[in-house]
Amino acid sequence: QKEVEQNSGPLSVPEGAIASLNCTYSDRGSQSFFWYRQYSGKSPELIMFIYSNGDKEDGRFTAQLNKASQYVSLLIRDSQPSDSATYLCAVRYGNKLVFGAGTILRVKS
Amino acid sequence: ETGVTQTPRHLVMGMTNKKSLKCEQHLGHNAMYWYKQSAKKPLELMFVYSLEERVENNSVPSRFSPECPNSSHLFLHLHTLQPEDSALYLCASSQLRPGGAASTDTQYFGPGTRLTVL
């Protein structure tokens, strides 16, 4: 059973702070990792993917991957109220993505 | 139209009805997916089609029947559903690359169909 675990939250951060979202996965053979954002009532949209150990930065977002510890994280710098959403971690196994249940992020203005 | 579209956006049906969900992708991708999203549960993969051939079927009840007539269109035929089947049904597409330990094919989602079974 391939599992992806996320803290459901909600994670509350003040506007301008750094939000840190974490995800762990069960299968050491996993190669590709994705972060999606889902606003209430909307479909998931891709934020970033990462497949190499270390950090990958895109604007205010940084994905971090540690394959030895089997975790992947997403940092959001200078958090904005518009970042309030559910963040889904997904891990690729063969032809399919396995999703975590998501972490609710609330950015307070 | 661009991206991935789904129709209808909302559907209410009785347990004895037969209906179909439609998905169309305009991205030139070679793989399409159906997911089910229930409240407070992870996205559940239902079916995967690669080059119009079903390559994954995640133990989905037979009351859900997928159809992929070509690489741009995907249907989900519904019949004799149960109230617990009420959920958001999401279609996605991606460009699968052969082999590749670091394949990073990205899935793009449609807006979903909100299904309510009475």
GROMACS .gro file of C-alpha atoms in nm:
model
  227
    1GLN     CA    1   0.000   0.000   0.000
    2LYS     CA    2   0.155   0.325  -0.117
    3GLU     CA    3   0.088   0.596   0.138
    4VAL     CA    4   0.131   0.970   0.146
    5GLU     CA    5   0.079   1.141   0.479
    6GLN     CA    6   0.008   1.506   0.550
    7ASN     CA    7  -0.104   1.691   0.860
    8SER     CA    8  -0.462   1.798   0.788
    9GLY     CA    9  -0.423   2.129   0.971
   10PRO     CA   10  -0.547   2.390   0.959
   11LEU     CA   11  -0.211   2.562   0.962
   12SER     CA   12  -0.259   2.928   1.046
   13VAL     CA   13   0.012   3.182   0.972
   14PRO     CA   14   0.006   3.564   0.973
   15GLU     CA   15   0.038   3.754   0.649
   16GLY     CA   16   0.403   3.794   0.547
   17ALA     CA   17   0.523   3.491   0.742
   18ILE     CA   18   0.670   3.169   0.606
   19ALA     CA   19   0.431   2.877   0.580
   20SER     CA   20   0.588   2.531   0.603
   21LEU     CA   21   0.394   2.231   0.474
   22ASN     CA   22   0.522   1.877   0.517
   23CYS     CA   23   0.457   1.541   0.357
   24THR     CA   24   0.596   1.192   0.416
   25TYR     CA   25   0.572   0.893   0.187
   26SER     CA   26   0.609   0.521   0.236
   27ASP     CA   27   0.785   0.390  -0.075
   28ARG     CA   28   1.159   0.449  -0.110
   29GLY     CA   29   1.131   0.379  -0.482
   30SER     CA   30   0.931   0.696  -0.546
   31GLN     CA   31   1.095   0.926  -0.797
   32SER     CA   32   0.871   1.227  -0.856
   33PHE     CA   33   0.692   1.451  -0.610
   34PHE     CA   34   0.433   1.718  -0.669
   35TRP     CA   35   0.262   1.994  -0.478
   36TYR     CA   36  -0.086   2.101  -0.583
   37ARG     CA   37  -0.300   2.382  -0.447
   38GLN     CA   38  -0.677   2.344  -0.427
   39TYR     CA   39  -0.909   2.630  -0.347
   40SER     CA   40  -1.246   2.545  -0.199
   41GLY     CA   41  -1.481   2.421  -0.468
   42LYS     CA   42  -1.207   2.419  -0.732
   43SER     CA   43  -0.983   2.155  -0.886
   44PRO     CA   44  -0.617   2.103  -0.793
   45GLU     CA   45  -0.360   2.316  -0.973
   46LEU     CA   46   0.008   2.234  -0.990
   47ILE     CA   47   0.249   2.452  -0.795
   48MET     CA   48   0.574   2.263  -0.830
   49PHE     CA   49   0.733   1.927  -0.888
   50ILE     CA   50   1.066   1.800  -0.763
   51TYR     CA   51   1.262   1.481  -0.818
   52SER     CA   52   1.615   1.556  -0.699
   53ASN     CA   53   1.727   1.578  -0.340
   54GLY     CA   54   1.762   1.932  -0.215
   55ASP     CA   55   1.570   2.251  -0.278
   56LYS     CA   56   1.386   2.383  -0.579
   57GLU     CA   57   1.271   2.742  -0.581
   58ASP     CA   58   1.003   2.911  -0.789
   59GLY     CA   59   0.914   3.263  -0.684
   60ARG     CA   60   0.779   3.256  -0.329
   61PHE     CA   61   0.764   2.877  -0.328
   62THR     CA   62   1.043   2.636  -0.236
   63ALA     CA   63   1.006   2.260  -0.250
   64GLN     CA   64   1.247   2.051  -0.045
   65LEU     CA   65   1.308   1.680  -0.094
   66ASN     CA   66   1.490   1.440   0.135
   67LYS     CA   67   1.472   1.089  -0.008
   68ALA     CA   68   1.669   0.931   0.277
   69SER     CA   69   1.409   1.052   0.527
   70GLN     CA   70   1.123   1.012   0.281
   71TYR     CA   71   0.978   1.354   0.319
   72VAL     CA   72   0.903   1.644   0.094
   73SER     CA   73   0.808   1.992   0.208
   74LEU     CA   74   0.678   2.315   0.062
   75LEU     CA   75   0.776   2.655   0.196
   76ILE     CA   76   0.574   2.962   0.107
   77ARG     CA   77   0.755   3.288   0.178
   78ASP     CA   78   0.574   3.617   0.238
   79SER     CA   79   0.242   3.435   0.276
   80GLN     CA   80  -0.062   3.618   0.141
   81PRO     CA   81  -0.432   3.574   0.222
   82SER     CA   82  -0.471   3.450  -0.136
   83ASP     CA   83  -0.248   3.155  -0.044
   84SER     CA   84  -0.524   3.025   0.184
   85ALA     CA   85  -0.616   2.688   0.033
   86THR     CA   86  -0.564   2.315   0.073
   87TYR     CA   87  -0.220   2.196  -0.034
   88LEU     CA   88  -0.196   1.846  -0.172
   89CYS     CA   89   0.122   1.645  -0.181
   90ALA     CA   90   0.141   1.378  -0.451
   91VAL     CA   91   0.393   1.103  -0.513
   92ARG     CA   92   0.432   0.928  -0.845
   93TYR     CA   93   0.433   0.548  -0.854
   94GLY     CA   94   0.456   0.413  -1.206
   95ASN     CA   95   0.160   0.539  -1.405
   96LYS     CA   96  -0.019   0.697  -1.115
   97LEU     CA   97  -0.004   0.968  -0.855
   98VAL     CA   98  -0.091   0.890  -0.496
   99PHE     CA   99  -0.221   1.195  -0.311
  100GLY     CA  100  -0.215   1.288   0.053
  101ALA     CA  101  -0.534   1.414   0.213
  102GLY     CA  102  -0.401   1.770   0.205
  103THR     CA  103  -0.312   2.041   0.455
  104ILE     CA  104  -0.543   2.338   0.499
  105LEU     CA  105  -0.349   2.665   0.510
  106ARG     CA  106  -0.502   2.983   0.645
  107VAL     CA  107  -0.315   3.310   0.609
  108LYS     CA  108  -0.450   3.578   0.840
  109SER     CA  109  -0.434   3.942   0.734
  110GLU     CA  110  -1.109   2.589  -2.535
  111THR     CA  111  -0.786   2.524  -2.356
  112GLY     CA  112  -0.672   2.283  -2.086
  113VAL     CA  113  -0.906   2.014  -1.957
  114THR     CA  114  -1.283   2.061  -1.966
  115GLN     CA  115  -1.554   1.857  -1.798
  116THR     CA  116  -1.929   1.842  -1.839
  117PRO     CA  117  -2.161   1.863  -1.666
  118ARG     CA  118  -2.024   2.069  -1.378
  119HIS     CA  119  -2.305   1.959  -1.147
  120LEU     CA  120  -2.520   1.647  -1.161
  121VAL     CA  121  -2.798   1.520  -0.938
  122MET     CA  122  -2.923   1.171  -1.009
  123GLY     CA  123  -3.134   0.903  -0.852
  124MET     CA  124  -3.001   0.557  -0.776
  125THR     CA  125  -3.180   0.406  -1.076
  126ASN     CA  126  -3.061   0.662  -1.330
  127LYS     CA  127  -2.794   0.623  -1.595
  128LYS     CA  128  -2.575   0.922  -1.673
  129SER     CA  129  -2.235   0.995  -1.824
  130LEU     CA  130  -1.958   1.236  -1.734
  131LYS     CA  131  -1.750   1.378  -2.015
  132CYS     CA  132  -1.391   1.500  -2.016
  133GLU     CA  133  -1.198   1.659  -2.301
  134GLN     CA  134  -0.834   1.761  -2.302
  135HIS     CA  135  -0.688   2.016  -2.543
  136LEU     CA  136  -0.324   1.970  -2.439
  137GLY     CA  137  -0.215   1.698  -2.681
  138HIS     CA  138  -0.153   1.457  -2.394
  139ASN     CA  139  -0.142   1.079  -2.427
  140ALA     CA  140  -0.285   0.979  -2.087
  141MET     CA  141  -0.611   1.056  -1.910
  142TYR     CA  142  -0.735   0.983  -1.560
  143TRP     CA  143  -1.051   0.972  -1.349
  144TYR     CA  144  -1.030   1.059  -0.981
  145LYS     CA  145  -1.290   1.067  -0.705
  146GLN     CA  146  -1.264   1.327  -0.431
  147SER     CA  147  -1.483   1.284  -0.124
  148ALA     CA  148  -1.494   1.525   0.167
  149LYS     CA  149  -1.189   1.504   0.395
  150LYS     CA  150  -1.042   1.210   0.200
  151PRO     CA  151  -0.746   1.197  -0.037
  152LEU     CA  152  -0.800   1.203  -0.408
  153GLU     CA  153  -0.869   0.845  -0.515
  154LEU     CA  154  -0.746   0.731  -0.853
  155MET     CA  155  -1.016   0.537  -1.036
  156PHE     CA  156  -0.890   0.473  -1.389
  157VAL     CA  157  -0.590   0.550  -1.607
  158TYR     CA  158  -0.591   0.542  -1.985
  159SER     CA  159  -0.266   0.557  -2.178
  160LEU     CA  160  -0.292   0.585  -2.555
  161GLU     CA  161  -0.662   0.492  -2.523
  162GLU     CA  162  -0.582   0.167  -2.344
  163ARG     CA  163  -0.687   0.121  -1.984
  164VAL     CA  164  -0.371   0.062  -1.783
  165GLU     CA  165  -0.502   0.104  -1.432
  166ASN     CA  166  -0.828   0.010  -1.264
  167ASN     CA  167  -0.820   0.068  -0.892
  168SER     CA  168  -1.081  -0.187  -0.784
  169VAL     CA  169  -1.363   0.044  -0.881
  170PRO     CA  170  -1.718  -0.098  -0.859
  171SER     CA  171  -1.868  -0.202  -1.191
  172ARG     CA  172  -2.138   0.063  -1.161
  173PHE     CA  173  -1.865   0.298  -1.289
  174SER     CA  174  -1.769   0.225  -1.649
  175PRO     CA  175  -1.500   0.429  -1.827
  176GLU     CA  176  -1.468   0.480  -2.198
  177CYS     CA  177  -1.182   0.640  -2.390
  178PRO     CA  178  -1.269   0.664  -2.762
  179ASN     CA  179  -0.959   0.868  -2.849
  180SER     CA  180  -0.671   1.042  -2.678
  181SER     CA  181  -0.866   1.364  -2.625
  182HIS     CA  182  -1.190   1.231  -2.481
  183LEU     CA  183  -1.276   1.033  -2.171
  184PHE     CA  184  -1.616   0.932  -2.038
  185LEU     CA  185  -1.738   0.788  -1.712
  186HIS     CA  186  -2.068   0.605  -1.747
  187LEU     CA  187  -2.269   0.581  -1.427
  188HIS     CA  188  -2.554   0.343  -1.345
  189THR     CA  189  -2.732   0.231  -1.028
  190LEU     CA  190  -2.513   0.447  -0.809
  191GLN     CA  191  -2.532   0.464  -0.432
  192PRO     CA  192  -2.555   0.775  -0.212
  193GLU     CA  193  -2.194   0.715  -0.096
  194ASP     CA  194  -2.085   0.772  -0.456
  195SER     CA  195  -2.168   1.140  -0.414
  196ALA     CA  196  -1.839   1.325  -0.460
  197LEU     CA  197  -1.638   1.550  -0.689
  198TYR     CA  198  -1.521   1.357  -0.994
  199LEU     CA  199  -1.207   1.497  -1.148
  200CYS     CA  200  -1.055   1.425  -1.484
  201ALA     CA  201  -0.686   1.485  -1.551
  202SER     CA  202  -0.445   1.443  -1.838
  203SER     CA  203  -0.070   1.417  -1.875
  204GLN     CA  204   0.202   1.337  -2.122
  205LEU     CA  205   0.351   1.006  -2.011
  206ARG     CA  206   0.714   0.953  -2.105
  207PRO     CA  207   0.847   0.599  -2.153
  208GLY     CA  208   1.057   0.442  -1.875
  209GLY     CA  209   1.253   0.719  -1.708
  210ALA     CA  210   1.335   0.700  -1.342
  211ALA     CA  211   1.291   1.073  -1.319
  212SER     CA  212   0.983   1.107  -1.534
  213THR     CA  213   0.805   1.419  -1.425
  214ASP     CA  214   0.489   1.405  -1.628
  215THR     CA  215   0.255   1.653  -1.472
  216GLN     CA  216  -0.116   1.594  -1.444
  217TYR     CA  217  -0.349   1.879  -1.526
  218PHE     CA  218  -0.696   1.868  -1.381
  219GLY     CA  219  -1.032   1.968  -1.517
  220PRO     CA  220  -1.280   2.168  -1.305
  221GLY     CA  221  -1.463   1.853  -1.192
  222THR     CA  222  -1.822   1.733  -1.184
  223ARG     CA  223  -1.999   1.764  -0.849
  224LEU     CA  224  -2.218   1.451  -0.832
  225THR     CA  225  -2.502   1.404  -0.587
  226VAL     CA  226  -2.680   1.069  -0.571
  227LEU     CA  227  -3.019   1.078  -0.403
   0.00000   0.00000   0.00000
